[in-house]
Amino acid sequence: MSGNSLQEKMDISQIKEDVVVLNDGSIRAVIAVSAVNLDLKADDEQQAIIYSFQRFLTSFDYSFQILISSRKFNVNTYINELKKRMKVEENELLKNQIKDYVDFVEELVGLSSIMSKLFYIVVPFYPMEGNSKGFLRKMMDAVNPKRAAEQQEEDFQTLRSQLFQRVDHIHSYLGSMELSGARLKTEELIELFYNSYNPSDFEYVGLDNLKELEVDKS
C-alpha cells in the first residue's frame, strides 16, 4: 500500500501540541497506563482492584477507549550491546558469563516469541461538546480567511484545554487501581501511530527512524 493511499484511509488530520486531530474536527489525547499483576495480589486486594475498575468504568459521562497493543519484543539491540561489552571485557570470567547469558537469551528467543504489551486510554473530545460554529460565523470566515484561521486556533486551544481536564480526571482514578498513567507527547503520539499502522514490523520504530515523516507538529 502506498503512502498516499494509506494517508487517505487514515482518520488523522494532524498531530500537534500533544493532541491527535481527526478529520471530523474531534481531538484525542492518549494516556499510557502501567499494568498490575492480579495473580500476585491477595484475594482481598484483587477484589478491591476489580471493584475500583468497575467504578472507574461507570464514573464518566463520556466514552473512552481502552487499547492494548501486543507485539513481538525485539531483543537484537540488547544482544548487540552485550556482545560489544563482551569484546572489551578484560576479565575472562565475566566475558564467559556474558557469553553464556547471550547464548541463553538467543536460545530462549529462538524457542518462543517474547511478547510485550502496552496499555493505553484514548480520551476524546468533540467540537459539538464545546462552542459550535453557527451559520453567521461560517459567513464571516468566508469573508475574512485570516480571522477564520485565528478563530480556528482559538477553538482548538479551547477544546484542547477541555480535553486535558478529562485526562486529569482519569488520572485521579488510576491510583485507586494501583496504576499510573502518563499523557503521550507529540513525538510519542507519532511513534504510536506509525507503529500501529505498520504492524508487519515487529520492531518498535523510534523517533530516530521517523524523521522523514511529514507530520504537522506546529
PDB file of N, CA, C and O in Angstrom, residues 18-57:
ATOM      1  N   ASP A  18       0.585  17.774  21.524  1.00  0.00           N
ATOM      2  CA  ASP A  18       0.229  16.595  22.324  1.00  0.00           C
ATOM      3  C   ASP A  18      -1.206  16.129  22.098  1.00  0.00           C
ATOM      4  O   ASP A  18      -1.799  15.470  22.958  1.00  0.00           O
ATOM      5  N   VAL A  19      -1.765  16.462  20.940  1.00  0.00           N
ATOM      6  CA  VAL A  19      -3.156  16.121  20.634  1.00  0.00           C
ATOM      7  C   VAL A  19      -3.235  15.546  19.220  1.00  0.00           C
ATOM      8  O   VAL A  19      -2.552  16.007  18.308  1.00  0.00           O
ATOM      9  N   VAL A  20      -4.092  14.541  19.048  1.00  0.00           N
ATOM     10  CA  VAL A  20      -4.387  13.995  17.728  1.00  0.00           C
ATOM     11  C   VAL A  20      -5.669  14.658  17.218  1.00  0.00           C
ATOM     12  O   VAL A  20      -6.700  14.613  17.883  1.00  0.00           O
ATOM     13  N   VAL A  21      -5.589  15.303  16.057  1.00  0.00           N
ATOM     14  CA  VAL A  21      -6.740  15.969  15.452  1.00  0.00           C
ATOM     15  C   VAL A  21      -7.266  15.075  14.335  1.00  0.00           C
ATOM     16  O   VAL A  21      -6.526  14.728  13.410  1.00  0.00           O
ATOM     17  N   LEU A  22      -8.546  14.691  14.407  1.00  0.00           N
ATOM     18  CA  LEU A  22      -9.133  13.838  13.387  1.00  0.00           C
ATOM     19  C   LEU A  22      -9.790  14.676  12.291  1.00  0.00           C
ATOM     20  O   LEU A  22      -9.992  15.886  12.443  1.00  0.00           O
ATOM     21  N   ASN A  23     -10.114  14.014  11.195  1.00  0.00           N
ATOM     22  CA  ASN A  23     -10.683  14.727  10.043  1.00  0.00           C
ATOM     23  C   ASN A  23     -12.027  15.362  10.340  1.00  0.00           C
ATOM     24  O   ASN A  23     -12.421  16.339   9.687  1.00  0.00           O
ATOM     25  N   ASP A  24     -12.774  14.804  11.296  1.00  0.00           N
ATOM     26  CA  ASP A  24     -14.080  15.369  11.615  1.00  0.00           C
ATOM     27  C   ASP A  24     -13.999  16.533  12.598  1.00  0.00           C
ATOM     28  O   ASP A  24     -15.018  17.064  13.032  1.00  0.00           O
ATOM     29  N   GLY A  25     -12.772  16.941  12.965  1.00  0.00           N
ATOM     30  CA  GLY A  25     -12.589  18.064  13.864  1.00  0.00           C
ATOM     31  C   GLY A  25     -12.488  17.677  15.322  1.00  0.00           C
ATOM     32  O   GLY A  25     -12.145  18.512  16.167  1.00  0.00           O
ATOM     33  N   SER A  26     -12.779  16.436  15.658  1.00  0.00           N
ATOM     34  CA  SER A  26     -12.650  15.986  17.041  1.00  0.00           C
ATOM     35  C   SER A  26     -11.179  15.753  17.371  1.00  0.00           C
ATOM     36  O   SER A  26     -10.337  15.614  16.473  1.00  0.00           O
ATOM     37  N   ILE A  27     -10.855  15.716  18.647  1.00  0.00           N
ATOM     38  CA  ILE A  27      -9.465  15.569  19.075  1.00  0.00           C
ATOM     39  C   ILE A  27      -9.352  14.434  20.082  1.00  0.00           C
ATOM     40  O   ILE A  27     -10.338  14.035  20.704  1.00  0.00           O
ATOM     41  N   ARG A  28      -8.123  13.922  20.220  1.00  0.00           N
ATOM     42  CA  ARG A  28      -7.856  12.811  21.126  1.00  0.00           C
ATOM     43  C   ARG A  28      -6.569  13.054  21.901  1.00  0.00           C
ATOM     44  O   ARG A  28      -5.610  13.599  21.367  1.00  0.00           O
ATOM     45  N   ALA A  29      -6.586  12.631  23.161  1.00  0.00           N
ATOM     46  CA  ALA A  29      -5.368  12.517  23.951  1.00  0.00           C
ATOM     47  C   ALA A  29      -5.180  11.039  24.271  1.00  0.00           C
ATOM     48  O   ALA A  29      -6.154  10.287  24.368  1.00  0.00           O
ATOM     49  N   VAL A  30      -3.945  10.615  24.419  1.00  0.00           N
ATOM     50  CA  VAL A  30      -3.654   9.211  24.701  1.00  0.00           C
ATOM     51  C   VAL A  30      -2.837   9.124  25.981  1.00  0.00           C
ATOM     52  O   VAL A  30      -1.821   9.815  26.131  1.00  0.00           O
ATOM     53  N   ILE A  31      -3.297   8.283  26.897  1.00  0.00           N
ATOM     54  CA  ILE A  31      -2.613   8.065  28.172  1.00  0.00           C
ATOM     55  C   ILE A  31      -1.995   6.674  28.159  1.00  0.00           C
ATOM     56  O   ILE A  31      -2.687   5.682  27.935  1.00  0.00           O
ATOM     57  N   ALA A  32      -0.691   6.593  28.374  1.00  0.00           N
ATOM     58  CA  ALA A  32      -0.030   5.303  28.551  1.00  0.00           C
ATOM     59  C   ALA A  32      -0.201   4.900  30.020  1.00  0.00           C
ATOM     60  O   ALA A  32       0.069   5.686  30.924  1.00  0.00           O
ATOM     61  N   VAL A  33      -0.673   3.673  30.239  1.00  0.00           N
ATOM     62  CA  VAL A  33      -1.021   3.228  31.586  1.00  0.00           C
ATOM     63  C   VAL A  33      -0.184   2.021  31.973  1.00  0.00           C
ATOM     64  O   VAL A  33       0.071   1.129  31.153  1.00  0.00           O
ATOM     65  N   SER A  34       0.260   2.012  33.218  1.00  0.00           N
ATOM     66  CA  SER A  34       1.025   0.878  33.722  1.00  0.00           C
ATOM     67  C   SER A  34       0.112  -0.328  33.915  1.00  0.00           C
ATOM     68  O   SER A  34      -1.108  -0.231  33.776  1.00  0.00           O
ATOM     69  N   ALA A  35       0.698  -1.469  34.248  1.00  0.00           N
ATOM     70  CA  ALA A  35      -0.079  -2.694  34.454  1.00  0.00           C
ATOM     71  C   ALA A  35       0.096  -3.179  35.886  1.00  0.00           C
ATOM     72  O   ALA A  35       1.045  -2.805  36.577  1.00  0.00           O
ATOM     73  N   VAL A  36      -0.845  -4.004  36.329  1.00  0.00           N
ATOM     74  CA  VAL A  36      -0.745  -4.625  37.649  1.00  0.00           C
ATOM     75  C   VAL A  36      -1.016  -6.115  37.488  1.00  0.00           C
ATOM     76  O   VAL A  36      -1.899  -6.523  36.734  1.00  0.00           O
ATOM     77  N   ASN A  37      -0.234  -6.927  38.162  1.00  0.00           N
ATOM     78  CA  ASN A  37      -0.384  -8.383  38.090  1.00  0.00           C
ATOM     79  C   ASN A  37      -1.294  -8.851  39.215  1.00  0.00           C
ATOM     80  O   ASN A  37      -0.881  -8.944  40.375  1.00  0.00           O
ATOM     81  N   LEU A  38      -2.555  -9.153  38.866  1.00  0.00           N
ATOM     82  CA  LEU A  38      -3.514  -9.574  39.887  1.00  0.00           C
ATOM     83  C   LEU A  38      -3.122 -10.886  40.548  1.00  0.00           C
ATOM     84  O   LEU A  38      -3.441 -11.124  41.716  1.00  0.00           O
ATOM     85  N   ASP A  39      -2.443 -11.761  39.810  1.00  0.00           N
ATOM     86  CA  ASP A  39      -2.076 -13.069  40.355  1.00  0.00           C
ATOM     87  C   ASP A  39      -1.143 -12.957  41.552  1.00  0.00           C
ATOM     88  O   ASP A  39      -1.072 -13.882  42.377  1.00  0.00           O
ATOM     89  N   LEU A  40      -0.431 -11.849  41.646  1.00  0.00           N
ATOM     90  CA  LEU A  40       0.499 -11.664  42.759  1.00  0.00           C
ATOM     91  C   LEU A  40      -0.160 -10.984  43.957  1.00  0.00           C
ATOM     92  O   LEU A  40       0.495 -10.781  44.985  1.00  0.00           O
ATOM     93  N   LYS A  41      -1.443 -10.652  43.830  1.00  0.00           N
ATOM     94  CA  LYS A  41      -2.160  -9.973  44.899  1.00  0.00           C
ATOM     95  C   LYS A  41      -2.955 -10.976  45.735  1.00  0.00           C
ATOM     96  O   LYS A  41      -3.371 -12.027  45.244  1.00  0.00           O
ATOM     97  N   ALA A  42      -3.158 -10.620  46.993  1.00  0.00           N
ATOM     98  CA  ALA A  42      -4.031 -11.427  47.846  1.00  0.00           C
ATOM     99  C   ALA A  42      -5.476 -11.276  47.379  1.00  0.00           C
ATOM    100  O   ALA A  42      -5.813 -10.351  46.639  1.00  0.00           O
ATOM    101  N   ASP A  43      -6.338 -12.192  47.814  1.00  0.00           N
ATOM    102  CA  ASP A  43      -7.733 -12.200  47.353  1.00  0.00           C
ATOM    103  C   ASP A  43      -8.437 -10.880  47.636  1.00  0.00           C
ATOM    104  O   ASP A  43      -9.158 -10.356  46.779  1.00  0.00           O
ATOM    105  N   ASP A  44      -8.247 -10.329  48.833  1.00  0.00           N
ATOM    106  CA  ASP A  44      -8.927  -9.079  49.169  1.00  0.00           C
ATOM    107  C   ASP A  44      -8.393  -7.911  48.341  1.00  0.00           C
ATOM    108  O   ASP A  44      -9.142  -7.005  47.958  1.00  0.00           O
ATOM    109  N   GLU A  45      -7.087  -7.940  48.015  1.00  0.00           N
ATOM    110  CA  GLU A  45      -6.514  -6.900  47.160  1.00  0.00           C
ATOM    111  C   GLU A  45      -7.054  -7.014  45.742  1.00  0.00           C
ATOM    112  O   GLU A  45      -7.343  -5.993  45.091  1.00  0.00           O
ATOM    113  N   GLN A  46      -7.198  -8.234  45.258  1.00  0.00           N
ATOM    114  CA  GLN A  46      -7.766  -8.437  43.933  1.00  0.00           C
ATOM    115  C   GLN A  46      -9.184  -7.893  43.853  1.00  0.00           C
ATOM    116  O   GLN A  46      -9.547  -7.213  42.894  1.00  0.00           O
ATOM    117  N   GLN A  47      -9.992  -8.200  44.855  1.00  0.00           N
ATOM    118  CA  GLN A  47     -11.374  -7.729  44.870  1.00  0.00           C
ATOM    119  C   GLN A  47     -11.437  -6.208  44.920  1.00  0.00           C
ATOM    120  O   GLN A  47     -12.296  -5.592  44.276  1.00  0.00           O
ATOM    121  N   ALA A  48     -10.547  -5.594  45.675  1.00  0.00           N
ATOM    122  CA  ALA A  48     -10.528  -4.132  45.777  1.00  0.00           C
ATOM    123  C   ALA A  48     -10.181  -3.491  44.436  1.00  0.00           C
ATOM    124  O   ALA A  48     -10.786  -2.491  44.027  1.00  0.00           O
ATOM    125  N   ILE A  49      -9.209  -4.082  43.729  1.00  0.00           N
ATOM    126  CA  ILE A  49      -8.812  -3.543  42.428  1.00  0.00           C
ATOM    127  C   ILE A  49      -9.927  -3.729  41.410  1.00  0.00           C
ATOM    128  O   ILE A  49     -10.232  -2.825  40.618  1.00  0.00           O
ATOM    129  N   ILE A  50     -10.564  -4.893  41.415  1.00  0.00           N
ATOM    130  CA  ILE A  50     -11.671  -5.157  40.481  1.00  0.00           C
ATOM    131  C   ILE A  50     -12.824  -4.194  40.743  1.00  0.00           C
ATOM    132  O   ILE A  50     -13.427  -3.642  39.805  1.00  0.00           O
ATOM    133  N   TYR A  51     -13.150  -3.970  42.024  1.00  0.00           N
ATOM    134  CA  TYR A  51     -14.222  -3.030  42.354  1.00  0.00           C
ATOM    135  C   TYR A  51     -13.865  -1.618  41.897  1.00  0.00           C
ATOM    136  O   TYR A  51     -14.720  -0.891  41.359  1.00  0.00           O
ATOM    137  N   SER A  52     -12.600  -1.229  42.084  1.00  0.00           N
ATOM    138  CA  SER A  52     -12.162   0.102  41.645  1.00  0.00           C
ATOM    139  C   SER A  52     -12.259   0.236  40.133  1.00  0.00           C
ATOM    140  O   SER A  52     -12.631   1.295  39.610  1.00  0.00           O
ATOM    141  N   PHE A  53     -11.960  -0.846  39.412  1.00  0.00           N
ATOM    142  CA  PHE A  53     -12.052  -0.811  37.956  1.00  0.00           C
ATOM    143  C   PHE A  53     -13.508  -0.693  37.506  1.00  0.00           C
ATOM    144  O   PHE A  53     -13.821   0.063  36.574  1.00  0.00           O
ATOM    145  N   GLN A  54     -14.410  -1.400  38.188  1.00  0.00           N
ATOM    146  CA  GLN A  54     -15.836  -1.286  37.857  1.00  0.00           C
ATOM    147  C   GLN A  54     -16.325   0.142  38.090  1.00  0.00           C
ATOM    148  O   GLN A  54     -17.080   0.692  37.280  1.00  0.00           O
ATOM    149  N   ARG A  55     -15.896   0.730  39.185  1.00  0.00           N
ATOM    150  CA  ARG A  55     -16.287   2.108  39.497  1.00  0.00           C
ATOM    151  C   ARG A  55     -15.686   3.079  38.479  1.00  0.00           C
ATOM    152  O   ARG A  55     -16.326   4.062  38.083  1.00  0.00           O
ATOM    153  N   PHE A  56     -14.458   2.783  38.042  1.00  0.00           N
ATOM    154  CA  PHE A  56     -13.794   3.612  37.042  1.00  0.00           C
ATOM    155  C   PHE A  56     -14.583   3.641  35.735  1.00  0.00           C
ATOM    156  O   PHE A  56     -14.757   4.693  35.114  1.00  0.00           O
ATOM    157  N   LEU A  57     -15.108   2.490  35.320  1.00  0.00           N
ATOM    158  CA  LEU A  57     -15.825   2.390  34.042  1.00  0.00           C
ATOM    159  C   LEU A  57     -17.169   3.114  34.059  1.00  0.00           C
ATOM    160  O   LEU A  57     -17.701   3.452  32.999  1.00  0.00           O
TER     161      LEU A  57
END
